[in-house]
Coordinates of C-alpha atoms and ligand atoms in Angstrom, one line a residue:
M1 CA 47.6 -43.9 110.7
L2 CA 48.0 -44.6 106.9
S3 CA 50.8 -47.1 106.4
L4 CA 53.2 -45.9 103.8
P5 CA 54.8 -48.3 101.3
S6 CA 58.6 -48.8 102.0
E7 CA 59.6 -49.5 98.3
P8 CA 61.1 -46.5 96.5
G9 CA 58.8 -45.4 93.6
L10 CA 55.3 -44.2 92.9
H11 CA 52.4 -45.7 94.8
R12 CA 48.7 -45.0 94.3
L13 CA 46.4 -46.0 97.2
C14 CA 43.4 -45.2 99.3
S15 CA 43.6 -44.5 103.0
P16 CA 41.6 -46.7 105.5
N17 CA 38.8 -44.1 105.3
D18 CA 38.9 -43.8 101.5
I19 CA 40.9 -40.7 101.1
P20 CA 42.8 -41.1 97.7
A21 CA 46.5 -40.9 98.1
I22 CA 49.6 -40.9 95.9
V23 CA 53.0 -41.6 97.6
V24 CA 56.4 -41.0 96.0
R25 CA 59.0 -42.7 98.1
G26 CA 62.5 -41.6 97.5
A27 CA 65.5 -43.9 97.2
A28 CA 67.3 -42.2 100.1
T29 CA 65.9 -41.2 103.5
G30 CA 64.7 -37.8 104.3
P31 CA 61.7 -35.8 105.5
T32 CA 58.0 -36.3 104.5
L33 CA 56.3 -33.5 102.7
L34 CA 52.5 -33.8 102.9
V35 CA 50.5 -32.0 100.2
S36 CA 46.8 -32.0 100.0
A37 CA 44.3 -30.4 97.5
G38 CA 40.6 -30.5 97.0
V39 CA 39.7 -29.7 100.6
H40 CA 37.0 -27.6 98.8
G41 CA 35.3 -29.6 96.1
D42 CA 35.3 -26.7 93.6
E43 CA 39.0 -26.1 93.5
Y44 CA 41.1 -27.8 90.9
E45 CA 44.5 -26.2 90.4
G46 CA 46.1 -28.1 93.2
V47 CA 44.7 -31.4 92.2
R48 CA 46.2 -31.2 88.7
A49 CA 49.5 -29.8 90.1
I50 CA 49.8 -32.9 92.3
F51 CA 48.9 -35.4 89.5
E52 CA 51.5 -33.8 87.2
T53 CA 54.2 -33.3 89.9
V54 CA 54.1 -37.0 91.1
E55 CA 54.4 -38.2 87.4
E56 CA 57.5 -36.2 86.8
L57 CA 59.3 -36.7 90.1
D58 CA 62.3 -39.2 89.9
P59 CA 62.3 -41.3 93.1
Q60 CA 66.0 -41.9 92.6
A61 CA 66.6 -38.2 93.0
L62 CA 64.3 -37.8 96.0
R63 CA 65.4 -37.9 99.7
G64 CA 62.4 -38.7 101.8
T65 CA 58.7 -39.0 100.9
L66 CA 56.2 -36.9 99.1
L67 CA 52.8 -38.0 100.5
T68 CA 49.8 -36.4 98.7
A69 CA 46.0 -36.4 99.1
P70 CA 45.2 -35.0 95.6
I71 CA 41.4 -34.9 96.2
L72 CA 40.9 -34.8 100.0
N73 CA 37.2 -34.0 99.9
Y74 CA 36.3 -36.5 97.2
P75 CA 32.5 -36.4 97.9
A76 CA 32.5 -32.6 97.4
H77 CA 34.7 -32.8 94.3
R78 CA 32.3 -35.3 92.7
A79 CA 29.4 -33.0 93.6
V80 CA 31.2 -29.9 92.2
E81 CA 30.5 -28.2 95.5
R82 CA 32.7 -26.2 97.9
N83 CA 31.2 -28.1 100.9
H84 CA 30.5 -31.7 101.7
P85 CA 27.3 -32.8 100.0
A86 CA 26.2 -35.0 102.9
D87 CA 26.0 -32.3 105.6
G88 CA 26.9 -29.0 103.9
G89 CA 29.9 -28.7 106.1
N90 CA 32.9 -26.6 105.1
L91 CA 35.8 -29.1 105.6
A92 CA 38.1 -26.2 106.4
R93 CA 36.1 -25.5 109.5
Q94 CA 35.8 -29.0 110.9
F95 CA 39.4 -29.8 111.9
P96 CA 40.5 -31.8 113.9
G97 CA 37.2 -33.4 113.4
R98 CA 35.5 -36.3 115.3
A99 CA 35.5 -40.0 114.7
D100 CA 31.8 -40.3 115.4
G101 CA 30.7 -36.9 114.0
T102 CA 29.0 -35.7 110.8
P103 CA 30.4 -36.9 107.4
S104 CA 32.6 -33.7 107.2
E105 CA 33.8 -34.0 110.7
R106 CA 34.7 -37.7 110.1
L107 CA 36.6 -36.8 107.0
A108 CA 38.5 -34.1 108.9
F109 CA 39.3 -36.7 111.7
A110 CA 40.5 -39.3 109.0
F111 CA 42.9 -36.8 107.4
D112 CA 44.1 -35.6 110.8
S113 CA 44.7 -39.0 112.2
E114 CA 45.8 -40.9 109.0
F115 CA 48.0 -38.3 107.1
L116 CA 49.1 -35.5 109.3
P117 CA 51.2 -37.6 111.8
H118 CA 53.5 -38.5 108.9
A119 CA 54.3 -34.9 107.9
D120 CA 57.4 -33.0 108.6
F121 CA 56.0 -30.1 106.5
Y122 CA 52.5 -29.6 105.3
L123 CA 51.3 -27.8 102.2
D124 CA 47.5 -27.3 101.5
L125 CA 46.6 -26.2 98.0
H126 CA 43.5 -24.1 97.7
S127 CA 42.1 -21.6 95.2
G128 CA 39.2 -19.2 94.8
G129 CA 36.9 -22.0 93.7
I130 CA 33.8 -21.3 91.7
R131 CA 32.5 -18.3 93.7
F132 CA 35.6 -16.3 94.5
A133 CA 38.7 -14.9 92.8
M134 CA 41.8 -14.9 94.9
P135 CA 45.5 -13.7 94.3
S136 CA 47.9 -16.5 93.3
M137 CA 49.6 -16.7 96.6
A138 CA 51.2 -18.6 99.4
G139 CA 49.9 -18.0 103.0
Y140 CA 51.8 -18.5 106.2
E141 CA 51.7 -17.8 109.9
T142 CA 53.6 -14.6 110.7
A143 CA 54.8 -15.9 114.1
D144 CA 56.4 -19.1 112.6
P145 CA 59.7 -18.4 110.8
R146 CA 59.6 -21.9 109.2
G147 CA 56.4 -21.0 107.4
R148 CA 57.7 -17.6 106.4
A149 CA 60.9 -19.1 104.9
A150 CA 58.9 -21.8 103.1
A151 CA 56.6 -19.1 101.7
E152 CA 59.6 -17.1 100.4
A153 CA 61.0 -20.3 98.8
F154 CA 57.6 -21.3 97.2
G155 CA 57.9 -18.6 94.6
A156 CA 54.3 -17.3 94.5
P157 CA 53.7 -13.8 93.2
V158 CA 52.0 -12.8 96.4
I159 CA 52.8 -14.1 100.0
W160 CA 50.3 -13.3 102.7
G161 CA 51.3 -13.5 106.4
H162 CA 48.5 -14.2 108.9
P163 CA 48.9 -13.0 112.6
V164 CA 46.2 -15.5 113.5
I165 CA 45.4 -19.0 112.2
E166 CA 41.7 -19.6 113.0
P167 CA 40.6 -23.0 114.3
G168 CA 39.0 -25.7 112.2
R169 CA 41.5 -25.6 109.3
T170 CA 43.7 -28.4 108.0
I171 CA 46.6 -26.0 108.8
S172 CA 45.4 -25.4 112.4
S173 CA 45.5 -29.1 112.9
A174 CA 49.1 -29.2 111.5
R175 CA 49.9 -26.2 113.8
A176 CA 48.5 -28.1 116.9
R177 CA 50.8 -31.0 116.0
G178 CA 53.8 -28.6 115.7
I179 CA 54.1 -29.2 112.0
P180 CA 55.2 -26.2 109.9
F181 CA 52.8 -25.4 107.1
L182 CA 51.9 -23.3 104.1
Y183 CA 48.7 -23.0 102.1
T184 CA 48.0 -21.5 98.6
E185 CA 45.2 -19.7 96.9
A186 CA 44.8 -19.0 93.1
R187 CA 42.4 -17.4 90.7
G188 CA 39.8 -20.2 90.8
A189 CA 36.5 -19.7 88.9
G190 CA 36.3 -23.4 88.1
R191 CA 39.1 -23.1 85.6
I192 CA 42.8 -23.9 85.9
H193 CA 44.8 -20.9 84.8
P194 CA 48.1 -22.1 83.3
D195 CA 50.1 -19.6 85.4
D196 CA 48.5 -21.0 88.6
L197 CA 49.2 -24.6 87.6
L198 CA 52.8 -23.5 87.0
M199 CA 53.0 -21.7 90.3
M200 CA 51.8 -24.8 92.2
R201 CA 54.0 -27.3 90.4
R202 CA 57.0 -25.1 90.7
G203 CA 56.1 -24.4 94.4
I204 CA 55.9 -28.1 95.3
V205 CA 59.3 -28.7 93.8
N206 CA 60.7 -25.5 95.3
L207 CA 59.4 -26.6 98.7
M208 CA 61.2 -30.0 98.3
K209 CA 64.4 -28.2 97.4
H210 CA 63.9 -25.9 100.5
L211 CA 63.5 -29.0 102.6
R212 CA 66.6 -30.6 101.0
M213 CA 64.5 -33.5 99.6
L214 CA 65.8 -32.5 96.1
D215 CA 69.1 -31.0 95.0
G216 CA 69.2 -27.4 93.7
R217 CA 67.9 -24.0 94.8
P218 CA 64.3 -22.8 94.7
E219 CA 63.4 -21.1 91.5
I220 CA 61.9 -17.7 92.4
P221 CA 60.6 -15.9 89.3
A222 CA 60.2 -12.4 90.8
P223 CA 60.1 -10.8 94.3
P224 CA 56.6 -11.3 95.7
L225 CA 54.0 -8.7 96.8
R226 CA 53.9 -9.1 100.6
L227 CA 50.5 -8.9 102.4
H228 CA 49.3 -9.3 105.9
G229 CA 46.1 -9.6 107.8
I230 CA 43.6 -12.4 108.8
G231 CA 42.2 -13.3 105.5
N232 CA 39.3 -15.2 106.8
T233 CA 36.7 -15.9 104.0
D234 CA 34.0 -16.0 106.6
E235 CA 34.5 -12.3 107.4
G236 CA 34.8 -9.2 105.2
V237 CA 32.0 -7.4 103.4
S238 CA 28.8 -9.4 103.0
A239 CA 25.8 -8.9 100.8
T240 CA 22.9 -7.4 102.8
V241 CA 20.2 -8.5 100.2
D242 CA 19.6 -11.1 97.6
G243 CA 20.3 -10.0 94.0
F244 CA 22.8 -9.8 91.2
W245 CA 26.3 -8.8 92.1
M246 CA 28.2 -6.4 89.9
P247 CA 31.7 -5.6 91.4
S248 CA 33.5 -2.4 90.3
V249 CA 36.9 -3.3 91.8
S250 CA 39.3 -6.0 90.8
L251 CA 41.6 -8.3 92.7
L252 CA 44.6 -6.6 94.4
E253 CA 43.2 -3.1 93.5
P254 CA 43.9 -0.5 96.3
V255 CA 40.7 0.5 98.0
R256 CA 39.9 3.1 100.8
A257 CA 37.5 2.5 103.7
G258 CA 33.9 3.6 102.6
Q259 CA 34.7 3.3 98.9
P260 CA 31.8 1.7 97.0
I261 CA 33.0 -1.7 95.6
G262 CA 30.1 -2.5 93.3
R263 CA 26.3 -2.8 93.2
I264 CA 23.7 -5.5 94.0
V265 CA 20.8 -5.1 91.7
S266 CA 17.4 -6.7 91.5
E267 CA 16.1 -9.0 88.6
I268 CA 15.0 -5.8 86.8
G269 CA 18.2 -4.0 87.5
E270 CA 17.1 -1.7 90.3
V271 CA 20.0 -0.9 92.7
L272 CA 19.4 -2.6 96.0
A273 CA 22.7 -2.1 97.8
I274 CA 26.0 -0.4 97.3
P275 CA 28.4 -2.2 99.5
E276 CA 31.6 -0.4 100.7
A277 CA 35.2 -1.3 101.4
P278 CA 35.5 -1.9 105.2
A279 CA 39.1 -0.7 105.5
D280 CA 42.0 0.8 103.5
G281 CA 44.1 -1.9 101.7
L282 CA 44.2 -4.1 98.7
V283 CA 41.3 -6.4 97.5
G284 CA 42.4 -9.8 98.7
L285 CA 39.4 -11.8 97.8
L286 CA 36.4 -10.9 95.5
R287 CA 33.3 -12.8 94.8
K288 CA 32.9 -13.3 91.0
L289 CA 29.7 -15.4 90.9
P290 CA 26.9 -12.9 90.2
P291 CA 23.8 -14.4 92.0
V292 CA 24.2 -13.5 95.8
S293 CA 22.2 -14.1 98.8
A294 CA 22.2 -12.0 101.9
G295 CA 25.1 -13.0 104.1
D296 CA 27.4 -14.1 101.2
V297 CA 30.9 -12.7 101.4
L298 CA 31.7 -10.2 98.6
L299 CA 35.2 -8.9 99.4
L300 CA 38.0 -9.1 101.8
V301 CA 40.7 -6.4 102.3
A302 CA 44.3 -7.2 102.9
A303 CA 47.1 -4.8 104.0
R304 CA 50.4 -4.4 102.3
E305 CA 53.1 -5.5 104.7
E306 CA 55.0 -2.5 106.1
A307 CA 58.6 -2.4 104.6
Ligands
LIG1 ZN1 39.7 -23.7 99.5

């Protein structure tokens, strides 16, 4: 387990397994909020949100500890790749990992054993990355009222409740340890949209207010759009052929089952496939990167929560 500095203030360190960490220890005692970003190496909103939040946080005003892993998957981050460059593993499918496993399994194991045991609450900051666009949102497990309350307090424009948390995730490891959790998504595309940065920075502070680590009430800019469903990026509509992807729907647009969602064309523009929406709902994830290979996920449908 990572040993945390006891002095109040900002501390920059590296875990025994070389995971970069920034710790803000408050002057008063209180819970530990663990925040990670960069589980996928092509997602940057959360990284910057952590860097800026720790700089502005006053340790004298803080009760407890903000423990952060701003770039959890540093090898993937340096490679500008979603997955670990050494083995191609998706870190969000490796948890709880293995001490003697592949590089991505070892990284998962290190985070699970060094960081998670400290957490009273866990927040994992993701985004659409280079390939996908996703709504700016906070996701939680429907069955856990602690996660739902935190999602409401976070202040994201969309909150997405999941009936099932699939294995392998950082958050499934937190769940196995009984730690309440939340994760985020954002537009992605390799760029940091200012609204997404604001959402994540405000969200971390809101969460600390919610956990009574800071004084004040969470700042909620507007009532959120509420979605539910599994939201697994490994499922959904996939490309059946290699080609150039031209979507005809946009993020959060309502779609009907069987509705064409775009075209995949060849290098001379011949239509090779016209993928269809698998169900009624809203577009919850959309591939934006045009070159596709058979098997690549194109779109995911979310359902609007029943009132
Ligand atoms: Zn991600």
